[in-house]
Short mmCIF file of C-alpha atoms in Angstrom, two decimals:
data_model
loop_
_atom_site.label_atom_id
_atom_site.label_comp_id
_atom_site.label_asym_id
_atom_site.label_seq_id
_atom_site.Cartn_x
_atom_site.Cartn_y
_atom_site.Cartn_z
CA MET A 1 -0.02 0.02 -0.01
CA HIS A 2 1.32 3.43 -0.92
CA LEU A 3 0.44 6.39 1.25
CA ILE A 4 -0.42 9.19 -1.15
CA LYS A 5 -1.54 11.92 1.25
CA GLN A 6 -2.45 12.22 4.92
CA HIS A 7 -4.19 15.06 6.70
CA ILE A 8 -5.24 14.15 10.24
CA GLU A 9 -5.98 16.75 12.96
CA ARG A 10 -5.05 16.30 16.60
CA ASP A 11 -8.67 15.30 17.42
CA GLY A 12 -8.45 12.40 14.94
CA SER A 13 -10.53 14.00 12.15
CA GLY A 14 -9.24 14.18 8.62
CA THR A 15 -8.52 12.08 5.56
CA ILE A 16 -5.96 9.61 4.25
CA THR A 17 -5.40 8.82 0.58
CA LEU A 18 -4.00 5.37 -0.23
CA LYS A 19 -3.11 3.40 -3.34
CA PRO A 20 -3.43 -0.40 -3.20
CA GLU A 21 -0.48 -1.95 -5.07
CA ASP A 22 -0.92 -5.72 -4.50
CA PRO A 23 -3.78 -8.09 -3.59
CA GLU A 24 -2.72 -8.14 0.06
CA ASP A 25 -3.56 -4.40 0.23
CA MET A 26 -7.19 -5.19 -0.36
CA TRP A 27 -7.26 -7.16 2.93
CA TYR A 28 -5.91 -4.13 4.75
CA ALA A 29 -8.48 -1.90 3.11
CA TYR A 30 -11.23 -4.32 4.16
CA ASN A 31 -10.05 -4.02 7.80
CA LEU A 32 -9.80 -0.29 7.52
CA ILE A 33 -13.12 0.74 5.88
CA GLN A 34 -16.09 0.71 8.31
CA PRO A 35 -19.82 1.52 8.04
CA THR A 36 -20.56 5.30 8.26
CA ASP A 37 -17.04 6.19 6.94
CA LEU A 38 -16.77 8.48 3.90
CA LEU A 39 -15.02 6.88 0.95
CA LYS A 40 -13.99 8.63 -2.28
CA ALA A 41 -12.85 6.62 -5.28
CA GLN A 42 -13.34 6.29 -9.05
CA ALA A 43 -16.40 4.49 -10.20
CA LEU A 44 -17.85 3.24 -13.45
CA ARG A 45 -21.47 4.43 -13.55
CA ARG A 46 -24.13 4.26 -16.17
CA VAL A 47 -25.28 7.74 -17.16
CA THR A 48 -28.44 8.48 -19.13
CA THR A 49 -28.70 11.69 -21.17
CA THR A 50 -31.67 13.22 -22.93
CA SER A 51 -31.22 15.09 -26.21
CA ALA A 52 -33.12 18.23 -27.35
CA THR A 53 -35.44 15.98 -29.39
CA GLY A 54 -36.34 13.89 -26.40
CA SER A 55 -34.39 10.79 -27.29
CA THR A 56 -32.26 9.20 -24.53
CA SER A 57 -28.90 7.46 -24.63
CA SER A 58 -27.07 5.50 -22.00
CA THR A 59 -23.27 5.34 -21.55
CA ARG A 60 -20.89 4.13 -18.87
CA MET A 61 -18.54 6.82 -17.55
CA HIS A 62 -15.61 6.96 -15.12
CA ILE A 63 -16.49 9.40 -12.43
CA THR A 64 -15.24 10.13 -8.88
CA LEU A 65 -17.84 9.47 -6.19
CA LEU A 66 -18.03 10.13 -2.43
CA ILE A 67 -20.16 7.60 -0.56
CA ARG A 68 -21.19 7.10 3.06
CA VAL A 69 -20.27 3.45 3.62
CA ARG A 70 -23.03 0.98 4.56
CA SER A 71 -21.35 -2.39 3.96
CA THR A 72 -18.23 -4.07 2.62
CA ASP A 73 -17.83 -7.38 0.73
CA PHE A 74 -14.36 -8.93 0.53
CA ASP A 75 -13.57 -11.93 -1.60
CA PRO A 76 -10.45 -13.52 -0.14
CA GLN A 77 -9.83 -15.79 -3.11
CA ALA A 78 -10.02 -13.06 -5.75
CA ALA A 79 -8.73 -10.36 -3.31
CA THR A 80 -11.52 -7.96 -4.46
CA LEU A 81 -13.27 -5.45 -2.27
CA HIS A 82 -16.72 -4.05 -2.97
CA VAL A 83 -17.94 -1.11 -0.81
CA SER A 84 -21.58 -0.17 -0.90
CA GLY A 85 -23.22 3.01 0.37
CA GLN A 86 -25.14 6.12 -0.42
CA ILE A 87 -23.68 9.00 -2.42
CA ALA A 88 -22.73 11.83 -0.04
CA ALA A 89 -21.72 14.58 -2.51
CA GLU A 90 -23.68 15.49 -5.58
CA THR A 91 -22.10 15.41 -9.04
CA PRO A 92 -23.47 16.20 -12.50
CA HIS A 93 -24.18 12.47 -12.90
CA ALA A 94 -25.19 11.35 -9.41
CA LYS A 95 -27.53 12.70 -6.77
CA ILE A 96 -27.06 12.68 -3.01
CA GLY A 97 -28.72 9.62 -1.39
CA GLN A 98 -28.48 7.31 -4.44
CA PHE A 99 -26.97 3.88 -3.76
CA HIS A 100 -23.74 2.84 -5.38
CA THR A 101 -21.12 0.15 -4.97
CA LEU A 102 -17.49 1.14 -5.36
CA ASP A 103 -15.10 -1.60 -6.61
CA LEU A 104 -11.71 -0.77 -5.22
CA GLU A 105 -8.93 -1.59 -7.71
CA LEU A 106 -5.19 -2.00 -7.65
CA GLN A 107 -3.20 1.09 -8.68
CA ARG A 108 -6.18 3.36 -8.15
CA ASN A 109 -6.25 5.85 -5.24
CA PHE A 110 -9.01 5.98 -2.65
CA THR A 111 -9.57 8.60 0.07
CA LEU A 112 -11.00 7.65 3.43
CA GLU A 113 -12.43 9.82 6.19
CA LYS A 114 -13.31 7.98 9.40
CA ALA A 115 -16.78 8.88 10.74
CA GLU A 116 -15.57 8.59 14.39
CA GLY A 117 -12.06 9.86 13.73
CA TRP A 118 -8.78 8.01 13.21
CA ASP A 119 -8.32 6.02 16.38
CA SER A 120 -5.13 4.17 17.33
CA VAL A 121 -6.23 0.84 15.80
CA ALA A 122 -7.10 2.37 12.40
CA ARG A 123 -3.71 4.23 12.33
CA GLU A 124 -1.86 1.00 13.12
CA VAL A 125 -3.63 -0.76 10.19
CA VAL A 126 -2.44 2.05 7.88
CA ARG A 127 1.13 1.77 9.27
CA GLU A 128 1.24 -1.97 8.71
CA ALA A 129 -0.31 -1.71 5.22
CA CYS A 130 2.34 0.78 4.15
CA GLU A 131 5.29 -1.26 5.39
CA SER A 132 7.71 -2.53 2.79
CA GLY A 133 7.13 -6.04 1.37
CA SER A 134 9.95 -7.64 3.32
CA LYS A 135 8.42 -6.56 6.61
CA ARG A 136 4.87 -7.56 5.64
CA MET A 137 5.77 -10.84 3.93
CA GLY A 138 7.45 -13.15 6.41
CA ALA A 139 8.27 -16.03 4.03
CA TRP A 140 7.29 -17.83 0.88
CA ALA A 141 6.21 -21.47 0.41
CA VAL A 142 5.84 -23.68 -2.66
CA VAL A 143 3.55 -26.65 -2.00
CA MET A 144 3.89 -29.14 -4.86
CA GLN A 145 3.52 -32.57 -6.34
CA GLU A 146 4.47 -33.82 -9.77
CA GLY A 147 3.01 -31.38 -12.33
CA GLU A 148 1.21 -29.14 -9.83
CA ALA A 149 2.30 -26.44 -7.44
CA ALA A 150 0.97 -23.44 -5.46
CA ILE A 151 3.16 -20.43 -4.61
CA VAL A 152 2.03 -18.99 -1.29
CA GLY A 153 2.99 -15.78 0.48
CA LEU A 154 3.03 -15.98 4.26
CA GLY A 155 2.13 -12.43 5.23
CA GLY A 156 1.61 -10.72 8.49
CA GLU A 157 -2.17 -10.75 8.03
CA ARG A 158 -2.95 -13.50 5.56
CA THR A 159 -1.63 -16.57 3.82
CA VAL A 160 -2.20 -15.79 0.20
CA VAL A 161 -1.91 -18.12 -2.86
CA ARG A 162 -0.07 -15.86 -5.28
CA ALA A 163 0.11 -18.28 -8.23
CA ARG A 164 -0.68 -21.81 -9.27
CA VAL A 165 1.32 -23.86 -11.81
CA LYS A 166 0.07 -26.93 -13.65
CA VAL A 167 1.97 -28.83 -16.29
CA ASP A 168 1.06 -32.23 -17.78
CA VAL A 169 3.62 -34.81 -16.71
CA PRO A 170 3.37 -38.42 -18.02
CA ARG A 171 2.74 -40.79 -15.13
CA LYS A 172 5.17 -43.46 -16.24
CA LYS A 173 8.41 -42.71 -14.39
CA GLY A 174 11.85 -43.40 -15.79
CA GLY A 175 10.91 -42.71 -19.44
CA ARG A 176 11.96 -39.70 -21.53
CA GLY A 177 8.42 -38.39 -21.52
CA HIS A 178 8.32 -38.23 -17.77
CA ASP A 179 11.74 -36.62 -17.47
CA LYS A 180 10.99 -33.98 -20.09
CA GLY A 181 7.60 -33.28 -18.43
CA MET A 182 9.30 -32.76 -15.05
CA GLU A 183 11.92 -30.47 -16.58
CA LYS A 184 9.21 -28.33 -18.20
CA PHE A 185 7.27 -28.27 -14.90
CA PHE A 186 10.32 -27.17 -12.92
CA GLN A 187 11.20 -24.50 -15.51
CA THR A 188 7.69 -23.10 -15.46
CA LEU A 189 7.53 -23.16 -11.64
CA LEU A 190 10.95 -21.42 -11.29
CA ASP A 191 10.02 -18.69 -13.79
CA THR A 192 6.74 -18.12 -12.01
CA LEU A 193 8.45 -18.09 -8.60
CA LEU A 194 10.97 -15.49 -9.71
CA ARG A 195 8.21 -13.21 -10.98
CA HIS A 196 6.67 -13.09 -7.48
CA VAL A 197 9.69 -13.33 -5.10
CA ASP A 198 12.08 -10.41 -4.73
CA LEU A 199 15.39 -12.10 -4.13
CA ALA A 200 16.87 -8.93 -2.62
CA GLU A 201 14.53 -9.40 0.38
CA ALA A 202 16.24 -12.71 1.27
CA LEU A 203 13.11 -14.23 2.75
CA PRO A 204 12.85 -17.96 3.57
CA VAL A 205 11.36 -20.09 0.79
CA LEU A 206 9.84 -23.38 1.93
CA LEU A 207 9.70 -26.13 -0.70
CA ALA A 208 7.16 -28.72 0.47
CA SER A 209 5.97 -31.99 -1.17
CA PRO A 210 5.37 -35.63 -0.51
CA GLY A 211 8.21 -37.80 -1.77
CA TYR A 212 11.25 -36.26 -3.53
CA THR A 213 9.67 -33.62 -5.74
CA ALA A 214 10.66 -30.67 -3.49
CA GLY A 215 14.21 -31.87 -3.23
CA LEU A 216 14.51 -32.34 -6.99
CA PHE A 217 13.12 -28.80 -7.49
CA GLN A 218 15.74 -27.35 -5.20
CA LYS A 219 18.45 -29.21 -7.11
CA TYR A 220 17.00 -27.82 -10.40
CA ILE A 221 17.05 -24.26 -8.99
CA LEU A 222 20.70 -24.42 -8.05
CA GLU A 223 21.77 -26.13 -11.32
CA THR A 224 19.85 -23.53 -13.34
CA ALA A 225 21.38 -20.65 -11.34
CA THR A 226 24.89 -22.02 -11.95
CA ARG A 227 24.34 -22.71 -15.62
CA THR A 228 22.85 -19.26 -16.33
CA GLY A 229 25.19 -17.32 -14.01
CA ASN A 230 22.28 -16.01 -11.94
CA LYS A 231 24.32 -14.65 -8.99
CA ALA A 232 21.27 -13.23 -7.19
CA LEU A 233 19.65 -16.64 -7.15
CA LEU A 234 22.87 -18.39 -6.12
CA ALA A 235 23.31 -15.91 -3.23
CA GLN A 236 19.93 -17.08 -1.85
CA LYS A 237 20.96 -20.74 -1.74
CA GLY A 238 20.48 -20.82 2.02
CA SER A 239 16.99 -19.35 1.78
CA PHE A 240 15.49 -22.56 0.37
CA LEU A 241 14.31 -25.18 2.86
CA VAL A 242 13.01 -28.55 1.71
CA VAL A 243 10.30 -30.00 4.00
CA HIS A 244 8.00 -33.02 3.73
CA SER A 245 4.21 -32.67 3.45
CA SER A 246 1.52 -35.34 3.39
CA SER A 247 0.16 -34.04 0.08
CA GLY A 248 0.88 -31.49 -2.65
CA ASN A 249 -2.34 -29.62 -1.89
CA VAL A 250 -2.01 -26.08 -0.46
CA HIS A 251 -4.09 -27.23 2.56
CA ALA A 252 -1.02 -29.22 3.69
CA LEU A 253 0.70 -25.91 4.46
CA ASN A 254 -0.71 -25.74 7.98
CA GLU A 255 0.95 -29.16 8.68
CA VAL A 256 4.24 -27.90 7.21
CA LEU A 257 4.23 -24.81 9.40
CA GLN A 258 3.87 -26.87 12.51
CA SER A 259 7.09 -28.78 11.99
CA PRO A 260 9.94 -27.80 14.46
CA GLU A 261 12.38 -27.31 11.58
CA VAL A 262 10.11 -24.74 9.87
CA GLN A 263 9.23 -22.98 13.15
CA ALA A 264 12.94 -22.59 13.92
CA ARG A 265 13.58 -21.06 10.49
CA LEU A 266 10.57 -18.70 10.76
CA LYS A 267 11.12 -17.82 14.43
CA ASP A 268 11.42 -14.10 13.65
CA THR A 269 8.23 -13.83 11.62
CA ARG A 270 4.98 -12.48 12.91
CA TYR A 271 3.21 -15.79 12.06
CA THR A 272 5.47 -17.80 14.33
CA ARG A 273 5.50 -15.23 17.16
CA GLU A 274 1.68 -15.16 17.26
CA THR A 275 1.48 -18.96 17.11
CA LYS A 276 3.83 -19.20 20.03
CA LEU A 277 1.78 -16.65 22.00
CA MET A 278 -1.36 -18.70 21.52
CA ASP A 279 0.55 -21.87 22.51
CA ASP A 280 1.79 -20.09 25.70
CA PHE A 281 -1.72 -18.95 26.47
CA MET A 282 -3.17 -22.42 26.09
CA THR A 283 -0.42 -23.83 28.34
CA LEU A 284 -1.29 -21.35 31.04
CA LEU A 285 -5.00 -22.05 30.55
CA ARG A 286 -4.45 -25.78 31.12
CA LYS A 287 -2.51 -25.04 34.35
CA ASP A 288 -5.64 -23.21 35.60
CA ASP A 289 -3.52 -20.98 37.86
CA GLY A 290 -5.51 -17.75 37.17
CA ARG A 291 -3.00 -16.21 34.78
CA ALA A 292 -4.86 -16.94 31.52
CA TRP A 293 -8.44 -15.75 30.87
CA TYR A 294 -10.57 -15.45 27.78
CA GLY A 295 -13.92 -13.88 26.96
CA PRO A 296 -15.00 -10.22 26.82
CA LYS A 297 -16.19 -9.74 30.40
CA GLU A 298 -13.38 -11.73 31.99
CA VAL A 299 -10.64 -9.89 30.00
CA GLU A 300 -12.15 -6.46 30.60
CA THR A 301 -12.29 -7.19 34.36
CA ALA A 302 -8.71 -8.31 34.33
CA VAL A 303 -7.64 -5.07 32.59
CA GLU A 304 -9.61 -2.95 35.07
CA LYS A 305 -7.82 -4.68 37.91
CA GLY A 306 -4.46 -3.75 36.32
CA ALA A 307 -3.45 -7.39 35.65
CA VAL A 308 -2.65 -6.92 31.91
CA GLY A 309 0.23 -4.47 32.26
CA ARG A 310 3.96 -4.21 32.57
CA GLY A 311 5.90 -7.30 33.41
CA GLY A 312 4.37 -9.82 30.99
CA GLY A 313 0.74 -8.81 30.48
CA VAL A 314 -0.50 -9.58 26.96
CA LEU A 315 -3.83 -8.72 25.41
CA LEU A 316 -4.74 -11.00 22.48
CA ILE A 317 -7.57 -9.68 20.32
CA SER A 318 -8.89 -10.68 16.93
CA ASN A 319 -9.01 -8.07 14.20
CA GLY A 320 -12.51 -9.34 13.46
CA LEU A 321 -13.78 -7.52 16.55
CA PHE A 322 -12.77 -4.17 14.98
CA ARG A 323 -14.98 -4.93 11.93
CA ALA A 324 -18.13 -4.74 14.03
CA GLN A 325 -21.03 -2.99 12.26
CA ASP A 326 -21.93 -1.22 15.55
CA VAL A 327 -19.62 1.78 16.12
CA ALA A 328 -20.10 1.55 19.90
CA ILE A 329 -18.78 -2.07 19.92
CA ARG A 330 -15.71 -1.04 17.97
CA LYS A 331 -15.07 1.85 20.35
CA ARG A 332 -15.29 -0.58 23.27
CA TRP A 333 -12.40 -2.64 21.93
CA VAL A 334 -10.33 0.37 20.83
CA LYS A 335 -10.69 1.79 24.33
CA LEU A 336 -9.55 -1.50 25.85
CA VAL A 337 -6.48 -1.65 23.53
CA ASP A 338 -5.53 1.96 24.40
CA LYS A 339 -5.89 1.26 28.11
CA VAL A 340 -3.58 -1.77 28.01
CA LYS A 341 -0.95 -0.05 25.84
CA ASP A 342 -0.98 3.48 27.13
CA ASP A 343 -2.20 3.27 30.70
CA GLU A 344 -1.03 -0.13 31.84
CA GLY A 345 2.08 -0.55 29.72
CA GLY A 346 1.07 -4.02 28.58
CA GLU A 347 1.55 -5.67 25.18
CA VAL A 348 -1.25 -5.83 22.67
CA ARG A 349 -1.32 -8.34 19.81
CA VAL A 350 -4.05 -8.01 17.19
CA LEU A 351 -4.25 -11.44 15.54
CA SER A 352 -5.49 -11.89 12.02
CA SER A 353 -8.66 -13.95 11.63
CA GLU A 354 -7.08 -15.40 8.46
CA HIS A 355 -4.18 -17.01 10.37
CA GLU A 356 -4.34 -20.21 12.34
CA SER A 357 -3.57 -18.37 15.62
CA GLY A 358 -6.38 -15.90 14.97
CA LYS A 359 -8.84 -18.74 14.20
CA ARG A 360 -7.90 -20.40 17.52
CA LEU A 361 -8.51 -17.06 19.32
CA GLU A 362 -11.89 -16.62 17.60
CA GLY A 363 -12.86 -20.00 19.02
CA LEU A 364 -12.37 -18.43 22.47
CA GLY A 365 -14.60 -15.43 21.70
CA GLY A 366 -12.02 -13.33 19.88
CA ILE A 367 -10.30 -12.00 23.01
CA ALA A 368 -7.94 -13.43 25.65
CA ALA A 369 -5.21 -12.22 28.02
CA ILE A 370 -2.08 -13.46 29.73
CA LEU A 371 -1.90 -11.75 33.16
CA THR A 372 1.03 -10.40 35.12
CA PHE A 373 -0.43 -11.83 38.33
CA PRO A 374 -3.13 -14.45 38.93
CA LEU A 375 -6.76 -13.59 39.38
CA ALA A 376 -9.36 -16.03 40.49
CA ASP A 377 -13.04 -16.41 39.78
CA LEU A 378 -13.37 -13.74 37.06
CA ASP A 379 -16.27 -15.75 35.65
CA GLU A 380 -18.23 -15.80 38.90
CA ASP A 381 -20.38 -12.88 37.83
CA ASP A 382 -21.56 -14.84 34.80
CA GLU A 383 -22.60 -17.76 37.07
CA GLU A 384 -24.45 -15.39 39.41
CA ASP A 385 -26.23 -13.85 36.44
CA GLU A 386 -27.39 -17.34 35.33
CA THR A 387 -28.80 -18.16 38.78
CA ALA A 388 -30.34 -14.77 39.38
CA PRO A 389 -31.51 -13.32 36.04
CA ASP A 390 -32.64 -9.75 35.59
CA GLY A 391 -30.88 -8.68 38.71
CA ALA A 392 -33.13 -10.68 41.03
CA ALA A 393 -31.65 -11.62 44.44
CA ASN A 394 -30.97 -15.20 45.31
CA THR A 395 -33.73 -15.81 47.90
CA GLU A 396 -34.53 -19.14 49.56
CA ILE A 397 -38.27 -19.64 50.00
CA ILE A 398 -39.31 -22.03 52.73
#
């Protein structure tokens, strides 16, 4: 994401203009744009004109529209974002109040004004979106089997399939047809990989497959680099890691990422750090010593008691909670994040709902905390509410 222009006042009001540059940016835009925000972008709109003789004609025109956002629709497979709302500023071809859906596109600017101002969470999303690719993309993975492969980017927010390669390879091994088919497959796969991976970033590249396919592909990469004198590719020899997977399907990637060898290689990436945090939380939860709590009421109570602060306190919160349609709900979580970070000095980790760690957190209600000191019976209020609904007192009748 490229930051084109930013004008934010001290009270949080103002606008930011951004330009999405790759499919990952659409995910950031989806997490940034909320109902009631004002969004300005180019649109393709059908315009009907009437001539002096009374005849009408209809054409599609590129115009710039400002809409008050009502809903967003993100397609994670196609990485497309559709934003629907009502037109908020009249143009010669559109009246205020008319409904329109803006399709945000790569390499086209959009300007956003937050209805409730630019809070700390929204600004952090912008900061992460505008980071360089090497900081946002933690590693690459190629999950393959003979004749088929998927090139996957392991980003800070999402795991994205960037390309798929399929080449017909004769099944009969040992023959010339099979060998030629595999050579063509490896050549096509390497060319595709180099179009997506910036070698200058020196990120780890996992080569995963059942059997020996990944190992043979690594050998092909190094032989090709030597033969063609590709010094940049040779310099990244140590970036390639061959690992075993139970299948060549991209769904096997989760299994690959759990292997100790891969976790050791990716220890400095956001993905691995957040996975470890969730593992640490679950370990504490099993101990049942009062230092791990989950659920909105329990975590908020722990924060109010100052137990999620300096000295090891960690607030784990899903980014899905900040996409709430109700502005008051979003404000509730932003206030909690600010309290932990600014008032208590604790650590806050916003986990992506697209990552395995974020999915595990969503299974716990989307929010959890590791405490600096143990607290007991934070869920007692819930039990009391169940036994005495509507605030009624527990009274024994004889």
